[in-house]
Coordinates of C-alpha atoms in Angstrom, one line a residue:
X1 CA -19.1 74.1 52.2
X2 CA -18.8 72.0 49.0
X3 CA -19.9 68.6 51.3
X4 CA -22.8 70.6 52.7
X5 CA -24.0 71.9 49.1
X6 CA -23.3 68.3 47.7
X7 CA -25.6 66.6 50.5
X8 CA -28.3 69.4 49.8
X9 CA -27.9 68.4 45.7
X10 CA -28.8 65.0 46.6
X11 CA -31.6 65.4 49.0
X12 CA -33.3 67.5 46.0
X13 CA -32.6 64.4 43.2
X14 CA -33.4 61.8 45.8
X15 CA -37.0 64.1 46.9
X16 CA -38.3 65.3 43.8
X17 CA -37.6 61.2 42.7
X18 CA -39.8 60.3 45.6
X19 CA -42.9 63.0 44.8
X20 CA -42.9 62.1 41.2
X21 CA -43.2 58.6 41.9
X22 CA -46.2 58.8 44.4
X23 CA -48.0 60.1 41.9
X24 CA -49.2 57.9 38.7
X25 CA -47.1 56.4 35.7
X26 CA -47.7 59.7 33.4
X27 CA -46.8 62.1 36.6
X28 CA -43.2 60.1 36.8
X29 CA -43.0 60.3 32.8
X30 CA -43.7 64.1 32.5
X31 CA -41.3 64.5 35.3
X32 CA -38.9 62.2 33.1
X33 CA -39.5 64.1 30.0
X34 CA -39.1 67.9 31.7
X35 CA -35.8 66.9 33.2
X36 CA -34.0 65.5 29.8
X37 CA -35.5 68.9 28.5
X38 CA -33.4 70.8 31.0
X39 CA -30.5 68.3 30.9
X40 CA -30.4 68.5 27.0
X41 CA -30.7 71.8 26.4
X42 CA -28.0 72.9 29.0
X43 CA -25.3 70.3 26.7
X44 CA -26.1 71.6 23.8
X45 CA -26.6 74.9 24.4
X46 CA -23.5 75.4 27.1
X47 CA -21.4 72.4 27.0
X48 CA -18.4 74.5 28.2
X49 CA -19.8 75.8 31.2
X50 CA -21.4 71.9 32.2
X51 CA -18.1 70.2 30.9
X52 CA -16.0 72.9 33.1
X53 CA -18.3 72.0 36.4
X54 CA -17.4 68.2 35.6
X55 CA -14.0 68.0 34.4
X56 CA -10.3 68.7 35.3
X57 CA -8.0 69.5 32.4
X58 CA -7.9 72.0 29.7
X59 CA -11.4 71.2 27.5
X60 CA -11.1 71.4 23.3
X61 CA -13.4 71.2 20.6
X62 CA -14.0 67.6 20.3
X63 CA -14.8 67.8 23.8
X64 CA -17.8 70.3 23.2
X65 CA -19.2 68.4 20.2
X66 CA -19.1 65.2 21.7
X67 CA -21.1 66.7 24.6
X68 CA -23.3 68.7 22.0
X69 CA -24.2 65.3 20.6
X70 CA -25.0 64.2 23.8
X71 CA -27.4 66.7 24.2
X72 CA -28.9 66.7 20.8
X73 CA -29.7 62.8 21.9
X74 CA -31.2 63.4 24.9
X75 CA -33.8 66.4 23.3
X76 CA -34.7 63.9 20.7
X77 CA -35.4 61.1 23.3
X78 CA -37.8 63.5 25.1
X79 CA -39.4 64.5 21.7
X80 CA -40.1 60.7 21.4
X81 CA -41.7 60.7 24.7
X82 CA -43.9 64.2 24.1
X83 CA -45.3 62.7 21.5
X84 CA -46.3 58.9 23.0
X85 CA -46.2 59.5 26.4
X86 CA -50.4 60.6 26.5
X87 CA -50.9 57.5 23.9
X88 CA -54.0 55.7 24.6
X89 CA -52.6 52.7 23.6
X90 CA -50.8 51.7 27.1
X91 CA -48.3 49.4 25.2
X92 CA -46.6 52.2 23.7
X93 CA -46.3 53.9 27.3
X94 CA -45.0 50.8 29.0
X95 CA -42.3 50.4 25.9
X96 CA -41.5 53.9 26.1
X97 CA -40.3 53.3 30.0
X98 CA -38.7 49.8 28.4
X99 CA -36.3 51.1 26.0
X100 CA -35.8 53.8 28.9
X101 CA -34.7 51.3 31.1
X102 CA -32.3 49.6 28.4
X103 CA -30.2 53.0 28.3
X104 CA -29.9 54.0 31.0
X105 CA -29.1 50.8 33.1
X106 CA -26.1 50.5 29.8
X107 CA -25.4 54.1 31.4
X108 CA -25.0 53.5 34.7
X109 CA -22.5 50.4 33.9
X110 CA -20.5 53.2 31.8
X111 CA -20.7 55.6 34.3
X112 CA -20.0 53.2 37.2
X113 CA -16.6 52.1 34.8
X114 CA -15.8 55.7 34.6
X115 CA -15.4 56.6 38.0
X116 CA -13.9 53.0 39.1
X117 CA -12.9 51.1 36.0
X118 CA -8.9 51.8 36.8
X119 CA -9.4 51.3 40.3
X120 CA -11.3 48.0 40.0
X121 CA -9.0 47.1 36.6
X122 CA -5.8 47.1 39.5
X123 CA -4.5 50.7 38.1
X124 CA -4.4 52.5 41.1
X125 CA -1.6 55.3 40.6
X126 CA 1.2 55.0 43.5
X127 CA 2.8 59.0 44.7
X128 CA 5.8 59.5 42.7
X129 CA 9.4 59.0 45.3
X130 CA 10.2 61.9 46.8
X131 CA 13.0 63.5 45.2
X132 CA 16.4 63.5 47.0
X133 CA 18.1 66.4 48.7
X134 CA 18.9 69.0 45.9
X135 CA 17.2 66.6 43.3
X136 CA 13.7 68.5 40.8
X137 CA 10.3 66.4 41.8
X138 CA 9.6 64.3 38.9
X139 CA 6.5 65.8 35.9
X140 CA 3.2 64.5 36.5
X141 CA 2.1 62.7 33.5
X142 CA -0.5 64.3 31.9
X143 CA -4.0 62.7 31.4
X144 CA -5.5 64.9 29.1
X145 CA -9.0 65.4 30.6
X146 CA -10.7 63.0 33.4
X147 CA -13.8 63.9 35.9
X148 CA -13.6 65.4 38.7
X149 CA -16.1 64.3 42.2
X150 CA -18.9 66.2 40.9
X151 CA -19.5 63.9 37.9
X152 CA -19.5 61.1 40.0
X153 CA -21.7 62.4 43.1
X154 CA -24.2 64.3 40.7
X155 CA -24.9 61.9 37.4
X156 CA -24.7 58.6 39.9
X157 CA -27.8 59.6 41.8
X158 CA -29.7 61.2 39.1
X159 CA -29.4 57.7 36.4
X160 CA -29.9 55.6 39.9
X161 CA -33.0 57.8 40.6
X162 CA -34.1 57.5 36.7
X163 CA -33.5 53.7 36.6
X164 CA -35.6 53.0 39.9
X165 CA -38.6 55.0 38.4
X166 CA -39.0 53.4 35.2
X167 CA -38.5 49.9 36.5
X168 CA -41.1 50.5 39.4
X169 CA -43.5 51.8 36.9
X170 CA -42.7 49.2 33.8
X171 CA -43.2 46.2 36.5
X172 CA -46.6 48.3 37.7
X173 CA -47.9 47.8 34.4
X174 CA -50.0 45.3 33.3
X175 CA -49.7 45.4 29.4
X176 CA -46.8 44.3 28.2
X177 CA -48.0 42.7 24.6
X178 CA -48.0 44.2 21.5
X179 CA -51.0 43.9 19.0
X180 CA -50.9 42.4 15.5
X181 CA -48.4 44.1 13.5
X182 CA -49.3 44.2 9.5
X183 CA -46.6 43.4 6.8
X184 CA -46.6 47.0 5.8
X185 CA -43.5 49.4 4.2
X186 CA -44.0 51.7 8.1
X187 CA -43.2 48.7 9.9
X188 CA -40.4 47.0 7.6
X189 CA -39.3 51.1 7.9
X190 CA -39.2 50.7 11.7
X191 CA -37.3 46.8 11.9
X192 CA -34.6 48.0 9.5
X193 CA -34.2 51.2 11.8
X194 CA -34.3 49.1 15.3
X195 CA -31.2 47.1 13.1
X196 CA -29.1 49.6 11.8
X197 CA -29.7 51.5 15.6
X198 CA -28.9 48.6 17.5
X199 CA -25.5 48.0 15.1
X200 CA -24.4 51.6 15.6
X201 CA -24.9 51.6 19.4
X202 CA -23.2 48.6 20.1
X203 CA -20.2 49.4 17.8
X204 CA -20.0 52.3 19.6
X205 CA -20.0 51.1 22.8
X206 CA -17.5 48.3 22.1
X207 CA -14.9 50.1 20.2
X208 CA -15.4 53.8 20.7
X209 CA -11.8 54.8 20.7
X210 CA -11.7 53.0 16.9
X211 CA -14.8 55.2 16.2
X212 CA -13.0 58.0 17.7
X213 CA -9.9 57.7 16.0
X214 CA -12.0 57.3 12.6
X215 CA -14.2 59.4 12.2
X216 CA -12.6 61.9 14.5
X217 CA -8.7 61.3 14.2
X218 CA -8.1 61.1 17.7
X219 CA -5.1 58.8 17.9
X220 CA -5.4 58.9 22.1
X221 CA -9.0 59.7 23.6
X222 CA -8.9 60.7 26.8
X223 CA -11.6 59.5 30.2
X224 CA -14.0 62.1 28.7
X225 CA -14.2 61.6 25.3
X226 CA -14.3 57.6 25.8
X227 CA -16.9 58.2 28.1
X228 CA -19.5 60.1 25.7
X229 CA -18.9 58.0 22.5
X230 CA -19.7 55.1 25.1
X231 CA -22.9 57.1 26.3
X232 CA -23.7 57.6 22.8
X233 CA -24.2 53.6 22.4
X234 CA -26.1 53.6 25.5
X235 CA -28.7 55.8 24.3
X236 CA -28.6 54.2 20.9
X237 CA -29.2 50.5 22.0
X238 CA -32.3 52.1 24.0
X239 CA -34.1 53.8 20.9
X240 CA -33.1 50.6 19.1
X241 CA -35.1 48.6 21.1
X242 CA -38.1 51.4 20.7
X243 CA -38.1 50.8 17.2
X244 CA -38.1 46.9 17.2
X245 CA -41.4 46.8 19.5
X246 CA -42.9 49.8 17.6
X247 CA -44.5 47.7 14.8
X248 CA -46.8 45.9 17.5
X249 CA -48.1 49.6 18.6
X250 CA -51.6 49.9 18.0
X251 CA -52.1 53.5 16.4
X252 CA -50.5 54.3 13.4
X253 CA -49.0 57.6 14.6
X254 CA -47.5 56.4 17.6
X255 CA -45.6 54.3 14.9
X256 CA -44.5 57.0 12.7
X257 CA -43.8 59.4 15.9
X258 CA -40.9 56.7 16.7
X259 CA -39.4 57.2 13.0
X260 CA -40.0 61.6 13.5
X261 CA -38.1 61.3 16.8
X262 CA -34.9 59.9 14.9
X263 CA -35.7 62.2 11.9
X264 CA -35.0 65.0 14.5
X265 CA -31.9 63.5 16.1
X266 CA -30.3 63.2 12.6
X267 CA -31.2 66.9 11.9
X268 CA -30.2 67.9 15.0
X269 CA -26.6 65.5 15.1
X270 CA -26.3 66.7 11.0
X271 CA -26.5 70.6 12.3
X272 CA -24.1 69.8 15.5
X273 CA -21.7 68.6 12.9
X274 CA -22.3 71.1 11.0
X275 CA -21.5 73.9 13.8
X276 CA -18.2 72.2 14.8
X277 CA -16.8 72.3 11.4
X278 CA -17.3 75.9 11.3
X279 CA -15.7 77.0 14.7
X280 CA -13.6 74.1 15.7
X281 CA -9.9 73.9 14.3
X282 CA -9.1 70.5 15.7
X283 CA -12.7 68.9 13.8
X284 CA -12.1 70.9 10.8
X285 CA -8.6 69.5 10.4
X286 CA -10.3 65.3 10.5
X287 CA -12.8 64.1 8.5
X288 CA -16.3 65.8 8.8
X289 CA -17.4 64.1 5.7
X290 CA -18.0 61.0 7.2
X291 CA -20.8 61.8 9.6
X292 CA -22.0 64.2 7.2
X293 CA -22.5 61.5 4.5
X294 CA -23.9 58.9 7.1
X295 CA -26.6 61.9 8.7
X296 CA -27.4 62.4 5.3
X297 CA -28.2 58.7 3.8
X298 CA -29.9 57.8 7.6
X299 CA -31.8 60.8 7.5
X300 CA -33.2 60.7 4.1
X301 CA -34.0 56.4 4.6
X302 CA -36.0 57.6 7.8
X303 CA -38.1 60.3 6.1
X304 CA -39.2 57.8 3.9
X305 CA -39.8 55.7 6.2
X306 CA -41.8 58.3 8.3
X307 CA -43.8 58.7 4.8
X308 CA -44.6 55.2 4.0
X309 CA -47.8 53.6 3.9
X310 CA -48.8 51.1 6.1
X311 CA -50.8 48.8 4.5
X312 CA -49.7 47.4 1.3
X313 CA -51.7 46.9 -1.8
X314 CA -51.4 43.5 -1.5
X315 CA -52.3 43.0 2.5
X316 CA -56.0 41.1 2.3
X317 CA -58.1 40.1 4.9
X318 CA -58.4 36.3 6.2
X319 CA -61.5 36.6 7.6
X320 CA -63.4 34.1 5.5
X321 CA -60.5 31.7 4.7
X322 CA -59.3 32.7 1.2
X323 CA -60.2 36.2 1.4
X324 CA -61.9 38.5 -1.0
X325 CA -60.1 38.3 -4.9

């Protein structure tokens, strides 16, 4: 019965894929941005009952943060793309389905190493002896918490199906370079955020047990939480690379629509934090403090940034050689 729903699952992914991209590049994009709606919401809203459909092994509250984060970035991504995703400049589209791209082929390498990293890495458990006559079977070692079949026959198809759509539509495009970007504060704003961004997500795709056992005290992460904090960079390195073409966009509020999308994630990781502090025991007991303060200094640097003009009083025209004095 559990085959027979699974094959059914698919077939829907691997159909509605198929309609959304017969249609045109904004079709597959509204379909993109309604089903990271869904998808979002259900993590942050009920990470228990989407963790419990995935998993095997008694869930805490680092578990439901860390997928509450996940959510939070996924909501924000989709805000990015409500708000560009109709631009008529058809760079910003096109580099809205790049940075898409970047995260979520990072993804499917995570996800891919979730499901066989030990079995590729040589790990491959062997049955415990059978015990002699009159002899207790040995434990089972615990694992802490690891995925079950579902995460790997659901999330596969759906990131597969999400990675073919935006690379048939970004290669379908024809408008790939950026216009003249001025030497404003906006756009300095917007390189300095594709930098830190880009630092952040690859630190925490590199080392995310040090990350983990930092800023969460977890001395021994299990699958799971490895697994988000390595999403986390994923989706990171992809709105890094939003905010380093961004400057080259030709509308000023497609610009500062880049910079309000992070101003949300911030918010919305800042009040996640917030929430675990209050009803979690084992986040309460590490150090909150640390996100908190980070959320806070980001958060405040990117409203500015969201604020700034963007031309300085200094920017003059060339047109006639030495400009106007």
């Amino acid at each position: 019965m559990m085959e027979y729903f699974e094959l059914v699952r698919t077939a829907f992914i691997v159909v509605g894929f198929l309609l959304a991209m017969s249609r045109d590049r904004v079709t597959w994009m509204t379909v993109d941005l309604i089903a990271s709606v869904v998808m979002g919401a259900a993590w942050v809203f009920i990470p228990q009952i989407v963790l419990g459909f995935h998993t095997e092994g008694e869930l805490n509250g680092i578990h439901l943060f860390l997928g509450r984060v996940f959510g939070v970035v996924m909501l924000c991504g989709a805000v990015k793309m409500y708000l560009n995703y109709r631009s008529h400049d058809s760079y910003a589209q096109v580099m809205l389905l790049a940075s898409r791209i970047v995260s979520t082929s990072i993804l499917l390498i995570v996800l891919a190493h979730s499901v066989y990293g030990d079995r590729l890495a040589g790990k491959v458990e062997e049955a415990p002896p059978k015990p002699k006559e009159g002899e207790k079977p040995a434990p089972t070692p615990a694992k802490g918490v690891v995925f079950n079949d579902q995460w790997r026959s659901l999330n596969m198809t759906a990131v597969i199906c999400a990675l073919l759509g935006n690379v048939v539509w970004f290669l379908k495009s024809r408008h790939y370079g950026g216009h003249t970007s001025l030497d404003s504060l906006l756009n300095i704003h917007l390189r300095v955020d594709f930098f830190v961004t880009l630092i952040m997500g690859v630190v925490w795709l590199a080392y995310t047990p040090t990350i983990l056992g930092f800023k969460l005290g977890i001395t021994a992460p299990d699958t799971v939480q490895v697994h988000f904090g390595q999403i986390l960079g994923a989706m990171l390195i992809g709105d890094a690379i939003l905010s380093a073409v961004a400057p080259g966009f030709l509308f000023e509020e497609d610009k500062r629509n880049v910079l309000l999308g992070r101003v949300v994630n911030l918010i919305g990781a800042l009040l996640i934090t917030l929430h675990a502090i209050i009803t979690y025991d084992e986040y309460a007991e590490q150090h909150p403090w640390v996100m908190g303060i980070g959320f806070a200094i980001i958060s405040a640097v990117t409203v500015h940034g969201y604020h700034a003009p963007h031309e300085t009083s200094t920017y003059k025209t060339r047109r006639y050689g030495k400009g106007n004095d």
